[in-house]
PDB file of C-alpha atoms in Angstrom:
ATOM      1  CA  UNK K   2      23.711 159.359 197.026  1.00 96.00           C
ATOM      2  CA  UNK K   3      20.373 159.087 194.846  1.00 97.00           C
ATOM      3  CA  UNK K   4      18.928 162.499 194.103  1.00 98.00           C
ATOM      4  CA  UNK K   5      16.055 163.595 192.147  1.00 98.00           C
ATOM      5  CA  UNK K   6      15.267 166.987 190.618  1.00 98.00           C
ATOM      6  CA  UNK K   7      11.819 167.520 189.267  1.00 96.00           C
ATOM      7  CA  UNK K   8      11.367 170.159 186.335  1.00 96.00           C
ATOM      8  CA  UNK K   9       9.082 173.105 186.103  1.00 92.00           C
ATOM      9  CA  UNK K  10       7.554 171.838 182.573  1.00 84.00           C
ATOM     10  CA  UNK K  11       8.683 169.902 180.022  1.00 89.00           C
ATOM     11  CA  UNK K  12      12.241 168.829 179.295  1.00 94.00           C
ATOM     12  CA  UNK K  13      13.898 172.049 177.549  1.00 95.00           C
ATOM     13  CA  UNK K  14      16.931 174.126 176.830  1.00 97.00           C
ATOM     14  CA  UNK K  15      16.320 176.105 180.578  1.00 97.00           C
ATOM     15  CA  UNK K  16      17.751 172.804 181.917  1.00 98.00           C
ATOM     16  CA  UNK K  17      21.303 172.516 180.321  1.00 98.00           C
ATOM     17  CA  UNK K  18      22.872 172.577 182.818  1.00 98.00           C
ATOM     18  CA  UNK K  19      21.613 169.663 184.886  1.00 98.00           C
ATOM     19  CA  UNK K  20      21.818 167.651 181.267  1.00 98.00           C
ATOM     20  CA  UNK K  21      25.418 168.904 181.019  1.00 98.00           C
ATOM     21  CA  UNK K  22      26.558 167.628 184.348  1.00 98.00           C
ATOM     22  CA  UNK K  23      25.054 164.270 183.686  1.00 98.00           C
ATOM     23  CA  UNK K  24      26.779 163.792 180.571  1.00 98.00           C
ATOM     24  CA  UNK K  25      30.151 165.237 181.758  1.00 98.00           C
ATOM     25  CA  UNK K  26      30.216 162.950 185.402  1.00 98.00           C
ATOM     26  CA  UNK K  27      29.969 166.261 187.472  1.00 98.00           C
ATOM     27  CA  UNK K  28      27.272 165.121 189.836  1.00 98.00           C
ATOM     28  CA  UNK K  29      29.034 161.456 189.684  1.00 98.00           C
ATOM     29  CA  UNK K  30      32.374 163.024 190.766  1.00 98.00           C
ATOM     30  CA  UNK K  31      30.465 164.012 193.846  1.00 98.00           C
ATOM     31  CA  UNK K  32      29.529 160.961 194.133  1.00 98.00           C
ATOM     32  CA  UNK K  33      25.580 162.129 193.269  1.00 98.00           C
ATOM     33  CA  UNK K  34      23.134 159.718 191.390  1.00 98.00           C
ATOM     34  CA  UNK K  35      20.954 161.989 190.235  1.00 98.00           C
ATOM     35  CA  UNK K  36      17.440 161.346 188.345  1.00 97.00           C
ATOM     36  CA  UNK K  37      15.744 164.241 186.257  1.00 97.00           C
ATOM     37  CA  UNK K  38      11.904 163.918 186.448  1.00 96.00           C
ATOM     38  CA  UNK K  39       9.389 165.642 184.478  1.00 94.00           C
ATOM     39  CA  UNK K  40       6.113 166.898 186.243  1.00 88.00           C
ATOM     40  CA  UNK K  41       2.844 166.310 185.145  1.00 83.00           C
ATOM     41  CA  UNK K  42       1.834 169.594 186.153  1.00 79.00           C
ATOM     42  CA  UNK K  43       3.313 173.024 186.953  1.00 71.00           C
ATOM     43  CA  UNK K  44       3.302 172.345 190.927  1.00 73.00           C
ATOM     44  CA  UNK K  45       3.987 168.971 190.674  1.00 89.00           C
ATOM     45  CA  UNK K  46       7.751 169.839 191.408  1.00 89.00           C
ATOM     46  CA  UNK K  47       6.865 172.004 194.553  1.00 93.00           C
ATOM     47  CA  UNK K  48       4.351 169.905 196.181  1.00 93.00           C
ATOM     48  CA  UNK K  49       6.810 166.860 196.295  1.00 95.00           C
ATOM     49  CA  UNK K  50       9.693 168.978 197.349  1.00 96.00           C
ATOM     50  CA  UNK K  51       6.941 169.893 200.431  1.00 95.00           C
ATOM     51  CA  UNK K  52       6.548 166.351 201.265  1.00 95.00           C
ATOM     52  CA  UNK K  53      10.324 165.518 201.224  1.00 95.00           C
ATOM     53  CA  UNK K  54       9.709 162.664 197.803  1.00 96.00           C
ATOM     54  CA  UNK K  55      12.316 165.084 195.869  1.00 97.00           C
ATOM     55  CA  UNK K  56      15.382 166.871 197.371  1.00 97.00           C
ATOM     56  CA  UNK K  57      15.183 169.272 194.429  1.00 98.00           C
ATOM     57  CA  UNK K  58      13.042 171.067 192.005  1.00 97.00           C
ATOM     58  CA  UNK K  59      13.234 174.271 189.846  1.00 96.00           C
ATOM     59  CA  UNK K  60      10.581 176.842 189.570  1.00 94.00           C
ATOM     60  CA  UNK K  61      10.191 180.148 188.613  1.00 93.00           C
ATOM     61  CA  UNK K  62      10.736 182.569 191.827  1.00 93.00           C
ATOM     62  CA  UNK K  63       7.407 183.517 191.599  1.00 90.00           C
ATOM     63  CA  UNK K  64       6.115 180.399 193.161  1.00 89.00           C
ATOM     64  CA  UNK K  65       8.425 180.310 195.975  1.00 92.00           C
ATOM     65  CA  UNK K  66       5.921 183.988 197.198  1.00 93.00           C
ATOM     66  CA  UNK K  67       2.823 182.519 195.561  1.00 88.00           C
ATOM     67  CA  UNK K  68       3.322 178.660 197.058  1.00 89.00           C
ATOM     68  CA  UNK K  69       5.567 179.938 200.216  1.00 94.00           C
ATOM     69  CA  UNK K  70       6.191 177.001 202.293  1.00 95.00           C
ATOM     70  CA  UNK K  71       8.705 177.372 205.611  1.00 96.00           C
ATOM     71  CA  UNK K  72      10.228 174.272 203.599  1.00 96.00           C
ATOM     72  CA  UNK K  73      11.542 176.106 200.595  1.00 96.00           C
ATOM     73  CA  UNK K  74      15.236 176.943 200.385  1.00 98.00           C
ATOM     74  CA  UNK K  75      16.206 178.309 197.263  1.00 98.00           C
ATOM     75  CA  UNK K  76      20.091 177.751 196.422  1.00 98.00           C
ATOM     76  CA  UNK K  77      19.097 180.623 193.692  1.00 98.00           C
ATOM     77  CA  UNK K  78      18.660 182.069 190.646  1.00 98.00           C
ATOM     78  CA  UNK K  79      20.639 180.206 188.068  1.00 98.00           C
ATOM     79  CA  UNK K  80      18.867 181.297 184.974  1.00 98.00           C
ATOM     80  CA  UNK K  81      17.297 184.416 184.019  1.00 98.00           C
ATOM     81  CA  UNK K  82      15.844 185.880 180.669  1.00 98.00           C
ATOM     82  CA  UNK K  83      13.474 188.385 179.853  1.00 97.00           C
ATOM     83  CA  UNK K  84       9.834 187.508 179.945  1.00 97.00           C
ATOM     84  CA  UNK K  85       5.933 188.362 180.698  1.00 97.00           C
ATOM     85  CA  UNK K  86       3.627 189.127 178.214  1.00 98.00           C
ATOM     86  CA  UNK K  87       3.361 188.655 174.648  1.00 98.00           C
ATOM     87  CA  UNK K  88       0.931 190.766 172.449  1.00 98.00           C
ATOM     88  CA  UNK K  89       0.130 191.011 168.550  1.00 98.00           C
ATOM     89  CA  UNK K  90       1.500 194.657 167.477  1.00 97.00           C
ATOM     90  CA  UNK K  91      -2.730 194.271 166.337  1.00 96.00           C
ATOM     91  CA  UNK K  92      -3.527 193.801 169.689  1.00 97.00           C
ATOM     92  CA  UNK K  93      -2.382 197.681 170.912  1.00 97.00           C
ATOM     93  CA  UNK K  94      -5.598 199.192 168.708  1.00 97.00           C
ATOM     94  CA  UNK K  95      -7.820 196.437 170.647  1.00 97.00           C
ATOM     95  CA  UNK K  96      -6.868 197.683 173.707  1.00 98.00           C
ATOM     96  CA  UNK K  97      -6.718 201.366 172.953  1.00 97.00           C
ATOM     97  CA  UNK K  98     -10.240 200.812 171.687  1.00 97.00           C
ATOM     98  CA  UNK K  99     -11.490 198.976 174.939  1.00 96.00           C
ATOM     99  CA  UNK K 100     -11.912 196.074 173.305  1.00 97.00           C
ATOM    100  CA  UNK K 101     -11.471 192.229 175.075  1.00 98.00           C
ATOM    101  CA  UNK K 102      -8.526 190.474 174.597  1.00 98.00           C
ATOM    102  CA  UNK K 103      -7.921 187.392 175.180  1.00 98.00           C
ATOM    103  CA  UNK K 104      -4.589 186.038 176.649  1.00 98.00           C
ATOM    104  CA  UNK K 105      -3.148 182.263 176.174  1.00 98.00           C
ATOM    105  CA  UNK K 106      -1.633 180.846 179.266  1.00 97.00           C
ATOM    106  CA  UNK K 107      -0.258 177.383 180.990  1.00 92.00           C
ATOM    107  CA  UNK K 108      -0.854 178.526 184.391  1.00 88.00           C
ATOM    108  CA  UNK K 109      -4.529 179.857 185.142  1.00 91.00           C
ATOM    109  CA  UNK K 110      -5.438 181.330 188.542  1.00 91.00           C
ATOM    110  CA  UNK K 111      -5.949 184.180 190.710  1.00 92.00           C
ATOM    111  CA  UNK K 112      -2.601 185.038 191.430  1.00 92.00           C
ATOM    112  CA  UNK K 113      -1.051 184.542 187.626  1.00 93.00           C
ATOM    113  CA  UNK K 114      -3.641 185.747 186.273  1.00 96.00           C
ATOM    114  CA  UNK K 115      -3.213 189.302 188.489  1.00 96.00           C
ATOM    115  CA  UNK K 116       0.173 189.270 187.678  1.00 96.00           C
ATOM    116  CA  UNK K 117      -0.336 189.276 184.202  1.00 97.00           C
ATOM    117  CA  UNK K 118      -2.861 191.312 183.981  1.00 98.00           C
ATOM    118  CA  UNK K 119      -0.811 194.112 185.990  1.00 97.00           C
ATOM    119  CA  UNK K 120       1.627 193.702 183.287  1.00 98.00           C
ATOM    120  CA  UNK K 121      -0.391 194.575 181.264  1.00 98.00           C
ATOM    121  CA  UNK K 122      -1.982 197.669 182.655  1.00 98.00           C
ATOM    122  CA  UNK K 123       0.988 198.787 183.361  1.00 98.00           C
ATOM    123  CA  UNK K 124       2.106 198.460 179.720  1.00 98.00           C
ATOM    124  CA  UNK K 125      -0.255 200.521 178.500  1.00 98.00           C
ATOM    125  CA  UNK K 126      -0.573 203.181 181.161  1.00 98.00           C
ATOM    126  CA  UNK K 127       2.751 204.346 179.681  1.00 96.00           C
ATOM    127  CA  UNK K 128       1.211 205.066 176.920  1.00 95.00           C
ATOM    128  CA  UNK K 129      -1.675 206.720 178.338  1.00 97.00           C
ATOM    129  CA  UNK K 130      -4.475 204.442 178.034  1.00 98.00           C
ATOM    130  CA  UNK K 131      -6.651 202.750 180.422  1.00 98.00           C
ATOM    131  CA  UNK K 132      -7.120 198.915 180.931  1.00 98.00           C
ATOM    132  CA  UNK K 133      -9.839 197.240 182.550  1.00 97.00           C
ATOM    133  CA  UNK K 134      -9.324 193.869 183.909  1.00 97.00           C
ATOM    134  CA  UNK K 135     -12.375 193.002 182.546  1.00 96.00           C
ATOM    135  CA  UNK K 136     -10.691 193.888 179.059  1.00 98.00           C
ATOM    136  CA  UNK K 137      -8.614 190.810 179.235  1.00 98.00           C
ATOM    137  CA  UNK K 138      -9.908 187.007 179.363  1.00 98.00           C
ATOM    138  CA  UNK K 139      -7.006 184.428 179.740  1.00 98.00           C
ATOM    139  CA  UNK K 140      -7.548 181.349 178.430  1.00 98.00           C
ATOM    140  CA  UNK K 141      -6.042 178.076 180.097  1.00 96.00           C
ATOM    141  CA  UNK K 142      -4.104 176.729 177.031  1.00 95.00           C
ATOM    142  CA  UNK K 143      -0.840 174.958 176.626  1.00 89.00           C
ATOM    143  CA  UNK K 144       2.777 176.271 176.643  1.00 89.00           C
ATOM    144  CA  UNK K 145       2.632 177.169 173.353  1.00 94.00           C
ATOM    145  CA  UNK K 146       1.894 180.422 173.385  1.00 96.00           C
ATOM    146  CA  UNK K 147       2.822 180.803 169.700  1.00 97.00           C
ATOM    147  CA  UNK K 148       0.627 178.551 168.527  1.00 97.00           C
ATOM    148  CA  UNK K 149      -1.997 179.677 170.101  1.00 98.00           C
ATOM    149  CA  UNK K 150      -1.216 183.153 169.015  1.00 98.00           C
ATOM    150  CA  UNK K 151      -1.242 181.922 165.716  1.00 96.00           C
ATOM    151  CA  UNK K 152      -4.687 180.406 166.273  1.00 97.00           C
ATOM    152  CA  UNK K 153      -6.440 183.667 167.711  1.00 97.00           C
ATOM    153  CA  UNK K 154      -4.774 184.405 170.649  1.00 98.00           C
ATOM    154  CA  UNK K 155      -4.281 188.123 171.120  1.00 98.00           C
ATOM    155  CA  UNK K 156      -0.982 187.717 173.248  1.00 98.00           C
ATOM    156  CA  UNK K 157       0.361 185.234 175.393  1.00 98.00           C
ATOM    157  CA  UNK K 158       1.277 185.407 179.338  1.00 97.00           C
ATOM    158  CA  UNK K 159       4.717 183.987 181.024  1.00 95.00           C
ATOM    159  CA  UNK K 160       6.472 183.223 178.168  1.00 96.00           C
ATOM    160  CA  UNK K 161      10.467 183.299 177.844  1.00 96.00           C
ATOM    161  CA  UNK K 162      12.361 185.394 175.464  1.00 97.00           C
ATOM    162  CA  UNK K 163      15.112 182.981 174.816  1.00 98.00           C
ATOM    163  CA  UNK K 164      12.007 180.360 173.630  1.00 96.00           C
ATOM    164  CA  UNK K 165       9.152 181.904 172.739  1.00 96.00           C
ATOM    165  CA  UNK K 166      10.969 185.401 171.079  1.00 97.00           C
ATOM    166  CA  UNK K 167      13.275 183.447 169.259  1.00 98.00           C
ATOM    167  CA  UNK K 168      10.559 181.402 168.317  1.00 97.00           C
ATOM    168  CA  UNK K 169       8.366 184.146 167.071  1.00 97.00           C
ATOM    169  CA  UNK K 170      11.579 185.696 164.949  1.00 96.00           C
ATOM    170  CA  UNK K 171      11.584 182.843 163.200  1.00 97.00           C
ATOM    171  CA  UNK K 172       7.816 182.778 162.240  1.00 97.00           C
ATOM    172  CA  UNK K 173       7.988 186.247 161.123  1.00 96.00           C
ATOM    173  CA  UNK K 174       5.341 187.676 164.369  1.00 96.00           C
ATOM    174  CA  UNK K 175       5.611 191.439 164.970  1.00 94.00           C
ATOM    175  CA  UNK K 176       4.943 191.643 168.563  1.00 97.00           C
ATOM    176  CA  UNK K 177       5.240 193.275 171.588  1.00 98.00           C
ATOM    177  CA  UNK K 178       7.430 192.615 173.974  1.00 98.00           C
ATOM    178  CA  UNK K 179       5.886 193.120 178.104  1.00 98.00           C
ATOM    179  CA  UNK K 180       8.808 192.795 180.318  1.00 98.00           C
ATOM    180  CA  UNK K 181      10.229 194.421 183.086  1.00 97.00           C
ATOM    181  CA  UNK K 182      12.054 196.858 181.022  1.00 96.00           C
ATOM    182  CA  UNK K 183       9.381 197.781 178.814  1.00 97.00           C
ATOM    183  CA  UNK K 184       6.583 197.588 181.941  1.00 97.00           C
ATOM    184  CA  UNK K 185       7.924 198.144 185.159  1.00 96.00           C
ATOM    185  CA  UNK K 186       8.147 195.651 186.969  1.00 96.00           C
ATOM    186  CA  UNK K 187      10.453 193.369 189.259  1.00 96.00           C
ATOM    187  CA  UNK K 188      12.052 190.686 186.702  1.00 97.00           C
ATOM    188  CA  UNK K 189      10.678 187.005 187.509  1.00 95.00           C
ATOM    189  CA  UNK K 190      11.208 185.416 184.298  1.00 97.00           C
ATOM    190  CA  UNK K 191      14.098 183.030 185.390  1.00 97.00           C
ATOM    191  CA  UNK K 192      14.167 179.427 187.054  1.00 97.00           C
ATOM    192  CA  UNK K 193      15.431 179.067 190.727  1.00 97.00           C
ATOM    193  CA  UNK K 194      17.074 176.140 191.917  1.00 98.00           C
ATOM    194  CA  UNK K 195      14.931 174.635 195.372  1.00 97.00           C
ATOM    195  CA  UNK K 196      16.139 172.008 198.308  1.00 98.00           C
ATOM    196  CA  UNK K 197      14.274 170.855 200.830  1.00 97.00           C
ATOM    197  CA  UNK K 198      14.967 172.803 203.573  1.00 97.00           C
ATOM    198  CA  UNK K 199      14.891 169.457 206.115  1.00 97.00           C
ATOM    199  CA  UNK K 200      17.058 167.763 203.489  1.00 98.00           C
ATOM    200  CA  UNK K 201      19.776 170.461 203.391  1.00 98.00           C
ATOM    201  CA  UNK K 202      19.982 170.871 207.052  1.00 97.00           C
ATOM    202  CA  UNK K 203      20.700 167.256 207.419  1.00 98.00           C
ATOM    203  CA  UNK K 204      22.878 166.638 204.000  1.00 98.00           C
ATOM    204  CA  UNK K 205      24.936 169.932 203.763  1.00 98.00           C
ATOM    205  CA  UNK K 206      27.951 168.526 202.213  1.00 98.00           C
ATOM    206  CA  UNK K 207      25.753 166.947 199.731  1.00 98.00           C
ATOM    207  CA  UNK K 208      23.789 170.141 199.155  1.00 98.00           C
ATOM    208  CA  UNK K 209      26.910 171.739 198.536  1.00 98.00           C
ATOM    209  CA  UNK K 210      28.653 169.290 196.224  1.00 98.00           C
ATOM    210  CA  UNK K 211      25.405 169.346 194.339  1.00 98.00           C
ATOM    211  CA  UNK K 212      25.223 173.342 193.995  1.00 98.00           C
ATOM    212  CA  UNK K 213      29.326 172.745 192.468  1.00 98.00           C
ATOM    213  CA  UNK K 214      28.206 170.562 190.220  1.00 98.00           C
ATOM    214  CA  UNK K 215      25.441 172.920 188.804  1.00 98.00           C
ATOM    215  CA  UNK K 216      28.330 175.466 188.952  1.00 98.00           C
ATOM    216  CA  UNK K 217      30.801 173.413 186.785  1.00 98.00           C
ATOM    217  CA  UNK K 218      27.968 172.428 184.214  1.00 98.00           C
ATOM    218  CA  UNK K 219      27.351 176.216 183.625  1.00 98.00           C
ATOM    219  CA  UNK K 220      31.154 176.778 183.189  1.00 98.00           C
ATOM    220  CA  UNK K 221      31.627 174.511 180.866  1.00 98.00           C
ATOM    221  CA  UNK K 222      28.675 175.853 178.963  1.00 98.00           C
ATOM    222  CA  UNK K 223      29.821 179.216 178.837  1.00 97.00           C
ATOM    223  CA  UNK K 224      33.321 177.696 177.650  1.00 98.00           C
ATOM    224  CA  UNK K 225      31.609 175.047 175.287  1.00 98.00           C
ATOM    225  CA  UNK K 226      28.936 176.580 173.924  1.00 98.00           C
ATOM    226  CA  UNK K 227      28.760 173.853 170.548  1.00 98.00           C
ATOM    227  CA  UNK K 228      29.741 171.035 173.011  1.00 98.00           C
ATOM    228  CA  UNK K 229      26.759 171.813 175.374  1.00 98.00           C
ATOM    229  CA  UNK K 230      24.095 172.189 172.183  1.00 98.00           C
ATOM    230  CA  UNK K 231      25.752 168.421 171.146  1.00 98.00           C
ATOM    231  CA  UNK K 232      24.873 167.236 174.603  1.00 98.00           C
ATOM    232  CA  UNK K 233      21.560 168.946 174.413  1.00 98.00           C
ATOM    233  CA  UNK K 234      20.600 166.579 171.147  1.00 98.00           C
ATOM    234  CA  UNK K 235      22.093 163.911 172.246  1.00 98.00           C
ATOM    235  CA  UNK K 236      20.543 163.712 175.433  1.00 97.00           C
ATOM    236  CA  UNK K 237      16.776 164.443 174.326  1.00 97.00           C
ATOM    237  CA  UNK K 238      17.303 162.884 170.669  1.00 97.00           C
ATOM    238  CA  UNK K 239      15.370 166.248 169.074  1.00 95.00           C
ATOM    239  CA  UNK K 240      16.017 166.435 165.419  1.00 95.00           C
ATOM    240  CA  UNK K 241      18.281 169.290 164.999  1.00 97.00           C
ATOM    241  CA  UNK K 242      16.859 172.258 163.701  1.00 98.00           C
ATOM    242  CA  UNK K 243      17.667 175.857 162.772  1.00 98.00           C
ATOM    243  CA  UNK K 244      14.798 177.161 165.407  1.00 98.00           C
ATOM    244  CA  UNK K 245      16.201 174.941 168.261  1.00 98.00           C
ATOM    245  CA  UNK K 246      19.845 175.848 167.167  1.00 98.00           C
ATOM    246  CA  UNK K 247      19.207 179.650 167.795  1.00 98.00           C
ATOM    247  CA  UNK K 248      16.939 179.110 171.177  1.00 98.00           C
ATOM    248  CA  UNK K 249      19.741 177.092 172.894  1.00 98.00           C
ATOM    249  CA  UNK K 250      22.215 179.779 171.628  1.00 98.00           C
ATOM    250  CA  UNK K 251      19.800 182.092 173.296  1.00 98.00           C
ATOM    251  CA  UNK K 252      19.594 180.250 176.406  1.00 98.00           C
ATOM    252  CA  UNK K 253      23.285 179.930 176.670  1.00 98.00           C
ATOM    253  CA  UNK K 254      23.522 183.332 177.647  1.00 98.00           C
ATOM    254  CA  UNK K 255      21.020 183.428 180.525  1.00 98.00           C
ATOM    255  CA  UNK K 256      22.634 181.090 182.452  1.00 98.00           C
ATOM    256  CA  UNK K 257      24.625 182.294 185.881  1.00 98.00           C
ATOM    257  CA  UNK K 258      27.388 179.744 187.078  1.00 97.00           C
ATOM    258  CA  UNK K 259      27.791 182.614 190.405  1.00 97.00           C
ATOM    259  CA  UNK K 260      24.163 182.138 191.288  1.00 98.00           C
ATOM    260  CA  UNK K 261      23.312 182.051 195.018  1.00 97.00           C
ATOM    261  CA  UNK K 262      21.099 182.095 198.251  1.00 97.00           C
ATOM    262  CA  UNK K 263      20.175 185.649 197.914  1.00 94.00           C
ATOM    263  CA  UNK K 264      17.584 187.260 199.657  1.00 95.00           C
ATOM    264  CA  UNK K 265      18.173 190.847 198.463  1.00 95.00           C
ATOM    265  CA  UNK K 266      18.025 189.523 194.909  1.00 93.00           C
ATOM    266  CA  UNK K 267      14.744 188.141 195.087  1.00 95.00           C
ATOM    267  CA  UNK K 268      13.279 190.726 197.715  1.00 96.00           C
ATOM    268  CA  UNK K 269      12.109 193.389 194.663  1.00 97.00           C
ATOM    269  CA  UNK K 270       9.952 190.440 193.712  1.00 97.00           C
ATOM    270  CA  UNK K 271       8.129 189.996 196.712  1.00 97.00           C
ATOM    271  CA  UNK K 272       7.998 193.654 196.623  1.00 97.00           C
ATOM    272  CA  UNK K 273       6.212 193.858 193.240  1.00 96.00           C
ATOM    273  CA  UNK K 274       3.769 191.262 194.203  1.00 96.00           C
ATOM    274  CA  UNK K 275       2.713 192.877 198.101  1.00 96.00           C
ATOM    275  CA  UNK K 276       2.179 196.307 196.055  1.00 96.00           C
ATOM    276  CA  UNK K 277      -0.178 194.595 193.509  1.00 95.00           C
ATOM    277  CA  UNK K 278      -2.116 192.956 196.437  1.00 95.00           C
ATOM    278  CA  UNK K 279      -1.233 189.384 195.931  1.00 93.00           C
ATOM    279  CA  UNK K 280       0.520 188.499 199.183  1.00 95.00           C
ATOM    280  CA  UNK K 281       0.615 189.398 202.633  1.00 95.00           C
ATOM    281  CA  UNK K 282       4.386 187.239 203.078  1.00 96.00           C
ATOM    282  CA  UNK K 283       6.286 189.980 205.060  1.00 96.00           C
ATOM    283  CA  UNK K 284      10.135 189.871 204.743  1.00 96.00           C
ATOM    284  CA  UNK K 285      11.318 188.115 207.720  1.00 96.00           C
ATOM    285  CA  UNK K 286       9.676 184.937 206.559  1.00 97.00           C
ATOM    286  CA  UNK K 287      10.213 185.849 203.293  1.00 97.00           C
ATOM    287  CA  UNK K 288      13.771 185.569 204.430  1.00 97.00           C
ATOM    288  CA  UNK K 289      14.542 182.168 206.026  1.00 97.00           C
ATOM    289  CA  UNK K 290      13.760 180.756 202.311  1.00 97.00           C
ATOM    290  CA  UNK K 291      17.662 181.790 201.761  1.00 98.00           C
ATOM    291  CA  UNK K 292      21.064 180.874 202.917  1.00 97.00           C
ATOM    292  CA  UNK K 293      21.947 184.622 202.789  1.00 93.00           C
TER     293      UNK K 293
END
């Protein structure tokens, strides 16, 4: 059967293990033709998983509260790092002396924006200080929140650890690191895996055979970790590089080949974002977006 799977962003190391099972026949064992499109924008993905043009897409689990649709079905969380906010070690003095900052993101809006900047405050309220949201602009930018941090930025909102921490190691940033550990907050920096809900319900088998194929992929990842990296060049034809060498080492280690249709694992999430004031989506409908 023809499948297609749109991305969150760009084509990147998060996505191994759809790459992986392409390369190694998994998804063709099943029988599974399956085509890997990149979005042109962030939603892209979601909105054409709505309207039933993709069977799958992955997303951050964020989106599946912030863009709840009664035909989301996540299959679950098969990636997770740590992630949120990025900030120049400078940056702690700015805020301590009320100063604006101003934050470098690829998503814009209401919701992110809140999100980040609750991050934030939280952040800091360990340490005793006050933040105003009107201390902190973000500015619509690209995903490369090191760059732009390099350019002026004073931090940079929903970035990855295994991407842009290893890639700020390797230019030498001292930063600070806003994640849930370090903030408080309900972990969202991962990638879920979405159907269709309509298209599950009527192609279970296929559903299924495609979740085993995902599974195998991250097995033999875990198994092969200089096999997988191979695959990863190959497949995208990136010069290899030290930087890219260490993130996809990184990334190796975030993957989960046990991942499933979890409510409870996702519920602190939708949690996090009711008690910040960004969602009314109670639990019971929160709840038919999973198989368990």
């Amino acid at each position: 059967m023809k499948l297609k799977l749109a991305f969150e962003w760009f084509l990147n190391p998060d996505h191994l293990p759809f790459l992986v099972g392409l390369h190694k026949g998994y998804f063709e064992n099943y029988g599974l033709d399956l085509e890997l499109i990149v979005p042109d924008e962030h939603y892209d993905g979601l909105d054409e998983l709505i309207e039933g043009n993709i069977q799958f897409a992955t997303n951050e689990p964020l989106h599946l509260i912030e863009q709840f649709d009664e035909k989301f079905l996540s299959l679950g969380t098969y990636f997770e790092t740590k992630g949120g906010v990025l900030l120049k070690k400078e940056t702690y003095e700015k805020v301590k002396n009320g100063e604006m900052i101003t934050i470098t993101t690829p998503v814009s809006n209401d919701v992110t924006n809140t999100i980040g900047y609750e991050i934030i405050r939280r952040y800091f309220e360990k340490e005793g200080i006050d933040v105003s949201r009107g201390q902190v602009h973000f500015e619509p930018n690209g995903f490369e929140h090191i760059k732009y941090m390099k350019e002026g930025a004073d931090g940079g909102w929903l970035y990855f650890y295994n991407f842009e921490g290893i890639e700020a190691q390797h230019e030498g940033m001292d930063l600070l690191y806003l994640d849930a550990q370090t903030s408080g907050f309900a972990n969202f920096s991962a990638l879920d895996l979405f159907v269709n809900k309509d298209f599950y319900h009527a192609n279970e088998k296929v559903c299924k055979d495609f979740d085993a194929a995902v599974k195998e992929s991250i097995r033999f990842m875990n198994a092969n970790p200089k096999e997988a990296m191979d695959i990863y060049y190959d497949h995208t034809k990136e010069a290899k590089s030290a930087l890219m060498d260490d993130i996809l080492r990184a990334t190796l280690e975030c993957f989960d080949e046990n991942y499933s249709s979890n409510y409870a694992q996702s519920l602190p999430i939708l949690e996090f974002f009711r008690e910040i004031g960004i969602t009314a989506l109670d639990d019971e409908r929160f709840k038919t977006a999973f198989l368990h």
